Every structure is written in structure tokens, then in C-alpha cells.
Short mmCIF file of C-alpha atoms in Angstrom, two decimals:
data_model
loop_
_atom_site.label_atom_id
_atom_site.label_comp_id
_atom_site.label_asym_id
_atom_site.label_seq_id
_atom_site.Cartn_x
_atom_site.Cartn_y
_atom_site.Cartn_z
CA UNK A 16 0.00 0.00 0.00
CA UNK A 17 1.44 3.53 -0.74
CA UNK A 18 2.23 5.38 2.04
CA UNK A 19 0.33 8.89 2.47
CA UNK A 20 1.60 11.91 1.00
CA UNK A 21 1.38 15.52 2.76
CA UNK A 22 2.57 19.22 2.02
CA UNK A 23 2.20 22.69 1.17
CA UNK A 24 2.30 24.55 -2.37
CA UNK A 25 2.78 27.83 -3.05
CA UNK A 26 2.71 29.28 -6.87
CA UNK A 27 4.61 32.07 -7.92
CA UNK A 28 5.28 34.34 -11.10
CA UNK A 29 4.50 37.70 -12.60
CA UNK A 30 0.68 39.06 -12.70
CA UNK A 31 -1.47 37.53 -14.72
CA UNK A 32 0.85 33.95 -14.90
CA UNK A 33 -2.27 31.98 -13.80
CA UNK A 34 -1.22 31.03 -10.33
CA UNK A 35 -4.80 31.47 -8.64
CA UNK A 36 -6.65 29.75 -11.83
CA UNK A 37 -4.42 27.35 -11.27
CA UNK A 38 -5.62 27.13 -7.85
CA UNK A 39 -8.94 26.58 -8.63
CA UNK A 40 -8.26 23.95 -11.21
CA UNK A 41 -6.21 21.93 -8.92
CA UNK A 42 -9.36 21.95 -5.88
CA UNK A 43 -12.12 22.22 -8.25
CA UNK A 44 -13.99 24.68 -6.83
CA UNK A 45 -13.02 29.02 -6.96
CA UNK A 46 -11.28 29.48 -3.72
CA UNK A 47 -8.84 32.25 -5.44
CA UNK A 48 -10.22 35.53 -7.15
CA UNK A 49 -8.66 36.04 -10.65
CA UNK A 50 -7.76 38.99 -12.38
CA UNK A 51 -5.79 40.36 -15.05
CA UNK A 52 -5.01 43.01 -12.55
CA UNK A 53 -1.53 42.95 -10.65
CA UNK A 54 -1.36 42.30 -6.87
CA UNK A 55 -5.08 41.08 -7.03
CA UNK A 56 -4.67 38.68 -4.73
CA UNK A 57 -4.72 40.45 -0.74
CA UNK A 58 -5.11 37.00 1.54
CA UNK A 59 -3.06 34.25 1.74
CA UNK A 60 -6.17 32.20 0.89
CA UNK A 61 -5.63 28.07 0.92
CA UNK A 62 -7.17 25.74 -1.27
CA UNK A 63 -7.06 21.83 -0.37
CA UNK A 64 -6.72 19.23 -3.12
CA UNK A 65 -7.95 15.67 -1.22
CA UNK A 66 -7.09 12.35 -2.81
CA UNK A 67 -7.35 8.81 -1.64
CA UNK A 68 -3.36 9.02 -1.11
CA UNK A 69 -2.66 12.73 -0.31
CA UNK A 70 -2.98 15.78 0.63
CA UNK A 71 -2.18 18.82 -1.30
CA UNK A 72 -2.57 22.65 0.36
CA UNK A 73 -2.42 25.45 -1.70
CA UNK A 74 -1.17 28.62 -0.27
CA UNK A 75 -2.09 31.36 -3.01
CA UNK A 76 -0.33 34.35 -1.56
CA UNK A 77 -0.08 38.32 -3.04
CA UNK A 78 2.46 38.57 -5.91
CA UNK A 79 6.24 39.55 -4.97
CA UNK A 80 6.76 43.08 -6.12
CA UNK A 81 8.83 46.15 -5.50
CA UNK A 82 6.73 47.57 -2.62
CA UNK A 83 5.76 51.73 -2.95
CA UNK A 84 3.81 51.55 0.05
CA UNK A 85 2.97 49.89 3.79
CA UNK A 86 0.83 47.90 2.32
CA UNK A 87 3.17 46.49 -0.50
CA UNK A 88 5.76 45.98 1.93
CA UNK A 89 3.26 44.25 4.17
CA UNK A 90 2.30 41.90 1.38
CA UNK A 91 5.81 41.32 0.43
CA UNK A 92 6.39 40.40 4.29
CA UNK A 93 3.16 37.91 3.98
CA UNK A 94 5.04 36.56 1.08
CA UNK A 95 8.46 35.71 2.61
CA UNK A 96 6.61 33.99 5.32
CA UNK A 97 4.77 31.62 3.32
CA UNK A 98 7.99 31.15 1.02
CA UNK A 99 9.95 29.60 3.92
CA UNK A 100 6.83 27.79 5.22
CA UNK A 101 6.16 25.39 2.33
CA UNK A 102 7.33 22.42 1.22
CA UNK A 103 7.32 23.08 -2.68
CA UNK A 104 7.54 26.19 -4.59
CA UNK A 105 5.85 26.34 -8.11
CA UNK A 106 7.27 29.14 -10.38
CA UNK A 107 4.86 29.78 -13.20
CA UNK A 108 5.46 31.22 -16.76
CA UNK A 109 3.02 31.40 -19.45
CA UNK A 110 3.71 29.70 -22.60
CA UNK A 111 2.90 32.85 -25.07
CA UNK A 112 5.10 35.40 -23.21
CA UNK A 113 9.18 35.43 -23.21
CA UNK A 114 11.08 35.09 -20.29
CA UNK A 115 12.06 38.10 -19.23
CA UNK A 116 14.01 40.34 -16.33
CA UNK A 117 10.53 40.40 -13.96
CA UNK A 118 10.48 36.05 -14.08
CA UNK A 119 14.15 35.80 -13.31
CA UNK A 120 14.06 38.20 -10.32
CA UNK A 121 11.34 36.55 -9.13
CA UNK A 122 13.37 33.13 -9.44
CA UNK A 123 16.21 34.75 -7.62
CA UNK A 124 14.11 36.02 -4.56
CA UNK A 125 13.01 32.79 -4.27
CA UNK A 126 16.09 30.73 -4.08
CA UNK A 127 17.56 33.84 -1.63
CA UNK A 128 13.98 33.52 0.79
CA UNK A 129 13.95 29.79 0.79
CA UNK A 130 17.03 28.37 0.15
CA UNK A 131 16.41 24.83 0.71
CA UNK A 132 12.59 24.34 -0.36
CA UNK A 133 11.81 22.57 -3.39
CA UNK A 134 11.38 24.71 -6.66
CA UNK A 135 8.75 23.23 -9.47
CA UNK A 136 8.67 25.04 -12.86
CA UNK A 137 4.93 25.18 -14.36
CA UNK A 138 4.27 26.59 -17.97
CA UNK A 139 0.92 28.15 -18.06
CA UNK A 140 -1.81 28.68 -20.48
CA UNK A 141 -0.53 26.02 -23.02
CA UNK A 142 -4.06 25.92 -24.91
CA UNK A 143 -3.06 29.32 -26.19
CA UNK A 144 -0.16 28.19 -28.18
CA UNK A 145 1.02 25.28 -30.22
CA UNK A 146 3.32 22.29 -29.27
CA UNK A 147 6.17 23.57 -30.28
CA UNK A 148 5.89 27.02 -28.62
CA UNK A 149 5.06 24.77 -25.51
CA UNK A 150 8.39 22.80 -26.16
CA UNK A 151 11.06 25.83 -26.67
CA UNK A 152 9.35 27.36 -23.27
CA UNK A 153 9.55 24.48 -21.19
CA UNK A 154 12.81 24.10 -22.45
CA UNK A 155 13.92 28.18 -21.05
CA UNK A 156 11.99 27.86 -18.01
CA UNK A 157 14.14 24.25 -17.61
CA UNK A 158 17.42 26.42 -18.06
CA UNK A 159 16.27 29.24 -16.14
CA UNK A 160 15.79 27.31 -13.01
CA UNK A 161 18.57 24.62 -13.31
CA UNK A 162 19.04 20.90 -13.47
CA UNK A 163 17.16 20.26 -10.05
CA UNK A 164 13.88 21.73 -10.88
CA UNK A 165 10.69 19.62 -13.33
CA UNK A 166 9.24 21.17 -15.56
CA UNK A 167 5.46 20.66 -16.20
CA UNK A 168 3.00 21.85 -18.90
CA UNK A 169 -0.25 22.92 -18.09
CA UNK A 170 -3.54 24.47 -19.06
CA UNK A 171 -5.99 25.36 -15.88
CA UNK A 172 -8.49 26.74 -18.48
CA UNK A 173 -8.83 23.57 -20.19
CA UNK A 174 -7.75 20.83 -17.42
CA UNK A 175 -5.25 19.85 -19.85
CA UNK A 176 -2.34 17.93 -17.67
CA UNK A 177 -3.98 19.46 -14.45
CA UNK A 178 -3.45 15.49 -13.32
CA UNK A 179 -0.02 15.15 -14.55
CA UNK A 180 0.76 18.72 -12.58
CA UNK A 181 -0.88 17.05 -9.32
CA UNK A 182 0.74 13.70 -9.62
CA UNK A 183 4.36 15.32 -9.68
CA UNK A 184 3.23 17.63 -6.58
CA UNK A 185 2.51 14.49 -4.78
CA UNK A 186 5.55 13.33 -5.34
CA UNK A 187 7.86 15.67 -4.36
CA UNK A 188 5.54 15.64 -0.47
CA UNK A 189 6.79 13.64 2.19
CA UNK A 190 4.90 10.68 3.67
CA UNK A 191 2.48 12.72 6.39
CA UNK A 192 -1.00 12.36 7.96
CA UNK A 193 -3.89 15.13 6.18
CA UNK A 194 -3.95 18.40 8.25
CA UNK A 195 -7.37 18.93 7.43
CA UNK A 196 -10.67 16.57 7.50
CA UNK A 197 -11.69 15.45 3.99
CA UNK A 198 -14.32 17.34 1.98
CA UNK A 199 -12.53 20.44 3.34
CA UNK A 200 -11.34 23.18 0.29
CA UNK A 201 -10.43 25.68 1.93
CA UNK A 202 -9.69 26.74 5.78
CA UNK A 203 -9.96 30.62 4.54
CA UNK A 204 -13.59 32.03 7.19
CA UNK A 205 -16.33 32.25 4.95
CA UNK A 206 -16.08 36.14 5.39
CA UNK A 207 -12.84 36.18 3.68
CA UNK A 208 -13.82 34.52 0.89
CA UNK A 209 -17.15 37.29 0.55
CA UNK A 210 -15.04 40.59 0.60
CA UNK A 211 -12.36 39.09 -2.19
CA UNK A 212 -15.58 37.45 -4.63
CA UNK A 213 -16.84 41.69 -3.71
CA UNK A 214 -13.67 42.85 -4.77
CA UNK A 215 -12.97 40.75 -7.42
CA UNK A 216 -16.46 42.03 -9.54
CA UNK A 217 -15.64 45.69 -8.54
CA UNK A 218 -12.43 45.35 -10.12
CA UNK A 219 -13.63 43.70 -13.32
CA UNK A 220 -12.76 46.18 -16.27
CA UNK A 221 -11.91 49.49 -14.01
CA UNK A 222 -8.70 51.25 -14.93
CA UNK A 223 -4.87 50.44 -13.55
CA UNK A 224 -5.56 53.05 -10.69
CA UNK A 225 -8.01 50.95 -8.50
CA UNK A 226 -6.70 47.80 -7.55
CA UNK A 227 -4.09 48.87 -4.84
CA UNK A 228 -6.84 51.57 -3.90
CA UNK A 229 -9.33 49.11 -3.30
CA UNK A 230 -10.68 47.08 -0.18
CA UNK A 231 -13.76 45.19 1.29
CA UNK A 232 -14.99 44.94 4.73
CA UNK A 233 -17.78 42.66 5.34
CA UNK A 234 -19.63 44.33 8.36
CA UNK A 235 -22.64 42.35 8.85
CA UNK A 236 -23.75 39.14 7.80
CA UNK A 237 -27.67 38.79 9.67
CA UNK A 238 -29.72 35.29 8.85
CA UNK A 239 -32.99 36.53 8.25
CA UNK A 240 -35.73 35.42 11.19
CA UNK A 241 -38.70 36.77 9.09
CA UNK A 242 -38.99 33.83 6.73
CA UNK A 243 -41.62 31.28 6.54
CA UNK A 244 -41.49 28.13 6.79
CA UNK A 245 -41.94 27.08 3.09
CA UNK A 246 -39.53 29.97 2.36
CA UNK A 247 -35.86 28.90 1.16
CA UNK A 248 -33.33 30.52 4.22
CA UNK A 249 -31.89 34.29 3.30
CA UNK A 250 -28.89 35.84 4.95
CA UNK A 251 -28.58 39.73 4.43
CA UNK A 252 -24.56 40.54 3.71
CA UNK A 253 -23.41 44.09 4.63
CA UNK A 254 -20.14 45.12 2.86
CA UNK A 255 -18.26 48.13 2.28
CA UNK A 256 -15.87 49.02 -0.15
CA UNK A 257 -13.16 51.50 0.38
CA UNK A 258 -11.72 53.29 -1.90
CA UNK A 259 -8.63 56.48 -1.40
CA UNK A 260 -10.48 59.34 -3.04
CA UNK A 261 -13.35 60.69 -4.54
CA UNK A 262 -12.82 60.11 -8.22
CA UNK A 263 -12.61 56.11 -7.59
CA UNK A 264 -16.05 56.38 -5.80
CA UNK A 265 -17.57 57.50 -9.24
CA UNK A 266 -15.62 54.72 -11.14
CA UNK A 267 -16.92 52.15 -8.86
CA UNK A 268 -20.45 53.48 -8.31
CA UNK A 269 -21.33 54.49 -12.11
CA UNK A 270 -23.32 56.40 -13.65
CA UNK A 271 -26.75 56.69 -11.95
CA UNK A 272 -25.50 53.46 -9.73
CA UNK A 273 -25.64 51.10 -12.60
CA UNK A 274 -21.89 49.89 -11.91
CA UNK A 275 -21.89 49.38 -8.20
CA UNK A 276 -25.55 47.10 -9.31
CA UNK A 277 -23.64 44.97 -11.19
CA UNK A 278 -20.97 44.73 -9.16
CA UNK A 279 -23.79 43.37 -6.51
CA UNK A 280 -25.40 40.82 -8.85
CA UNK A 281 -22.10 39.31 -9.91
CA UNK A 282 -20.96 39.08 -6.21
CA UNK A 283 -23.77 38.17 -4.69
CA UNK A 284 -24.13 35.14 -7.10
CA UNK A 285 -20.65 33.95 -6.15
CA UNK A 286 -21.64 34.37 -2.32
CA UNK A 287 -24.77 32.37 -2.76
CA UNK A 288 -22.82 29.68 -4.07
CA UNK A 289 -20.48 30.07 -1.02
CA UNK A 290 -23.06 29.76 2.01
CA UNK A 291 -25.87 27.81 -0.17
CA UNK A 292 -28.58 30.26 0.88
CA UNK A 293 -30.22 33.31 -1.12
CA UNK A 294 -28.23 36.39 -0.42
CA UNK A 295 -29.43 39.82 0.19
CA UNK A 296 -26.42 42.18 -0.41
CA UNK A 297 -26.44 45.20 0.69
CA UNK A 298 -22.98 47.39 -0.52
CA UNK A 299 -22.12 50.95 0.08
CA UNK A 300 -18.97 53.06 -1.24
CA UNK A 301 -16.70 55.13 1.42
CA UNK A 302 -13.60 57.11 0.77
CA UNK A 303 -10.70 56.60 3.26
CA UNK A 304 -8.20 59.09 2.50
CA UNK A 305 -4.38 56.93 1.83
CA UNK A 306 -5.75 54.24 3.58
CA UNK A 307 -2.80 52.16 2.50
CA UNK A 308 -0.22 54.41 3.89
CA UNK A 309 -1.84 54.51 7.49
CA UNK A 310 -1.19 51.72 9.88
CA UNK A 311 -4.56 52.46 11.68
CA UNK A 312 -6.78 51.73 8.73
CA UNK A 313 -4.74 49.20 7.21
CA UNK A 314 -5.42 47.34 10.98
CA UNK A 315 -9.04 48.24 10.56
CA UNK A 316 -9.36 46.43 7.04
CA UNK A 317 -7.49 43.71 8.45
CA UNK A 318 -4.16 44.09 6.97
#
């Protein structure tokens, strides 16, 4: 009988490499908000991939980045953290872009942060190119990385090799008992997961000046008592979403409101899915002045 298999995984790359699709792909279910903005990612959320013979965690953590700000250089800190905490590191490069300056710093933070942990390369997004595009890549990222590192094709869009990718993370684990109970894809609280699927829709097709500007605080989530019996349960969901000045209040809201509606609808579907009860959500706009230079609000929005 094989022996059970244990361990953390953490991907890394530029924004926009596919590391929380990937995510997703590999538990089945959306546990990481995607976006084809940089530093979308604000939680070190954790998906869990449960097979008969192992257990797989998925730490999806903010990108690494030259920090301008407290927050950037608290994400970077988050970053380091989880770097020397797990026991493989996958780097991921698409197969249509070059590798350039951005993917080998990344490398070489990675190998300086965690010295001794176990570095996987992963080309991305092969359904976008053809086989021999997918070769010559896998070949540089090979090179790039060094004689100890697989390589490993993949397409999380498709499932193509999404298998293959979790076989060869199973096998670079060591023999260890499941940290968490089966059935379990994610240990990230439920409000977590709300105020990124929030921020996620609000930042769907806004300009390159929100996404650092933008965060979500879930203030009340309130089961509703009023129903009757025959009546399918209803939770009403509070949020707010704070933004650093006036001008990204219009951008979210829209004109006449019609932007911060569909923000709603798109969330609120997401959340639904989430707790498996109708949602009321209720979402208002504030302005909070630099927020993510000032300790004192970062602490309030939980960073």
C-alpha cells in the first residue's frame, strides 16, 4: 500500500501567470479571485486538493513586487513567510510570453527567501499556443531554473495535464497524515472569501488606478428570522468598499449606480454559491483618505 503523501504549495510568477486559476483547477472549486489586474490577490487564501493518497494545500499568496507603500511591503512580508513555510515552490510562466528580467528576479528572490525548499517550474496557459511554442518554453523555463527543478505543462483553463501537474506535486511531499478533514477546500472564514468574490467584480474592467486603492470589509452578515417556513433561508450581507479618493467612488459606483448594481449581482451570485442560501447584499462606497499608507486603517481592514 502507498504510504500517504502531505505538504504545502505555493505558486509564484508575474501578474497575470495563472497562479490562482491554477488554484482553482487543482481543488475544483473558486477558492482564489482572478484577475488580469496585478497584486489582485490580498489573503493568503488556501485551497485543499484531497485524494485517496494525499494531501495537497495550496497557499495562493499576493504577488512579490517592489513595494511603494505599507501595504506592498506588508504583502511582500506575507510573502516571505509563506515562502519559507512550504514544502514546494511552483514558479509559473506562461507559454505565449518570453522570459524576461521580472520572471528571473522573481526566481532569484526565491532561491535567496527559501534556500532549501523545493522549486517546481509550471508553464501556463498552453491551450493558447502550439506544441512547439510549448516545447522551446519548457525548455527556457528548464534552463532558467537549473538541473534540479521539473518542468510541467499545463492548461488550468482547459484541465489539460492538471493530473499530470498534481501527480508530480505528490511526489515531491513527504509521507504525512492530512492536516485537514476530507471534503474540506479551503480553511480561509467564509467572510474572507465574501469581501475578495466583492472585490474581485468591482475590479472587473476598471482602470490600472483601483486595484491597490481598493478594499472590502464585510460588516454584517444577519440570517434573516422573518422567513416562513416554506420559504428557502436568506442571509442579508453588509459590505463596504473602500476606496482612497473621490474620483474612484464614481468609477466604482457608475453612472446613476448602474456599476456598483452589477458589481452586486455578480458578487452576490458567487456568495450564494459560497453559504448555499439566497443572499441579500447590501454594498455601500466610502472614501478613506491613503488608507494604505496609514497603519490604523490598514489594521481596521485587516491588513
Amino acid at each position: 500500500m502507498t504510504e500517504f503523501r502531505s505538504g504545502f504549495v505555493c505558486f509564484v510568477g508575474r501578474p497575470n501567470t495563472g497562479k490562482s486559476t491554477l488554484t482553482n483547477a487543482l481543488v475544483g472549486e473558486k477558492i482564489a479571485i482572478t484577475s488580469n489586474r496585478p497584486q489582485t490577490t490580498r489573503h493568503t487564501i488556501r485551497g485543499i486538493v484531497n485524494r485517496p493518497d494525499a494531501q495537497l494545500i495550496l497557499v495562493d499568496t499576493p504577488g512579490l513586487h517592489r513595494p511603494r507603500t505599507l501595504l506592498g511591503q506588508r504583502l511582500n512580508d506575507l510573502v516571505r513567510d509563506t515562502y519559507s513555510e512550504v514544502d514546494v515552490i511552483g514558479v509559473c510562466i506562461p507559454a505565449d510570453e518570453r522570459i524576461g528580467p521580472g520572471d528571473r528576479w522573481i526566481v532569484s528572490q526565491v532561491r535567496q527567501m527559501a534556500p532549501g525548499t523545493t522549486v517546481l517550474g509550471i508553464v501556463t496557459k498552453i491551450d493558447r499556443v502550439g506544441p512547439e511554442q510549448v516545447a522551446a518554453q519548457l525548455l527556457a523555463l528548464s534552463e532558467l531554473l537549473g538541473p534540479t527543478s521539473e518542468v510541467v505543462p499545463v492548461s488550468a483553463t482547459s484541465g489539460e495535464q492538471i493530473d499530470v501537474l498534481t501527480d508530480v506535486l505528490v511526489s515531491l511531499m513527504e509521507p504525512g497524515p492530512a492536516f485537514y478533514p476530507d471534503g474540506e477546500l479551503t480553511d480561509e472564514p467564509e467572510q474572507v472569501l465574501m469581501a475578495e468574490f466583492i472585490r474581485e467584480a468591482a475590479l472587473e474592467g476598471v482602470h490600472d488606478e483601483l486595484p491597490h486603492s481598493l478594499a472590502v470589509v464585510i460588516e454584517e452578515i444577519i440570517p434573516r428570522e422573518d422567513r416562513a417556513p416554506e420559504q428557502a433561508p436568506m442571509v442579508d450581507v453588509h459590505a463596504i468598499l473602500y476606496v482612497e479618493r473621490d474620483s474612484q467612488k464614481g468609477i466604482i459606483i457608475g453612472h446613476k449606480g448602474a456599476r456598483l448594481k452589477a458589481v452586486g449581482t455578480t458578487a452576490r451570485r458567487q456568495i450564494e454559491a459560497l453559504l448555499g442560501v439566497k443572499v441579500y447584499l447590501d454594498l455601500h462606497v466610502k472614501v478613506a483618505k491613503d488608507w494604505q499608507r496609514d497603519p490604523k486603517q490598514l489594521r481596521r481592514m485587516g491588513f
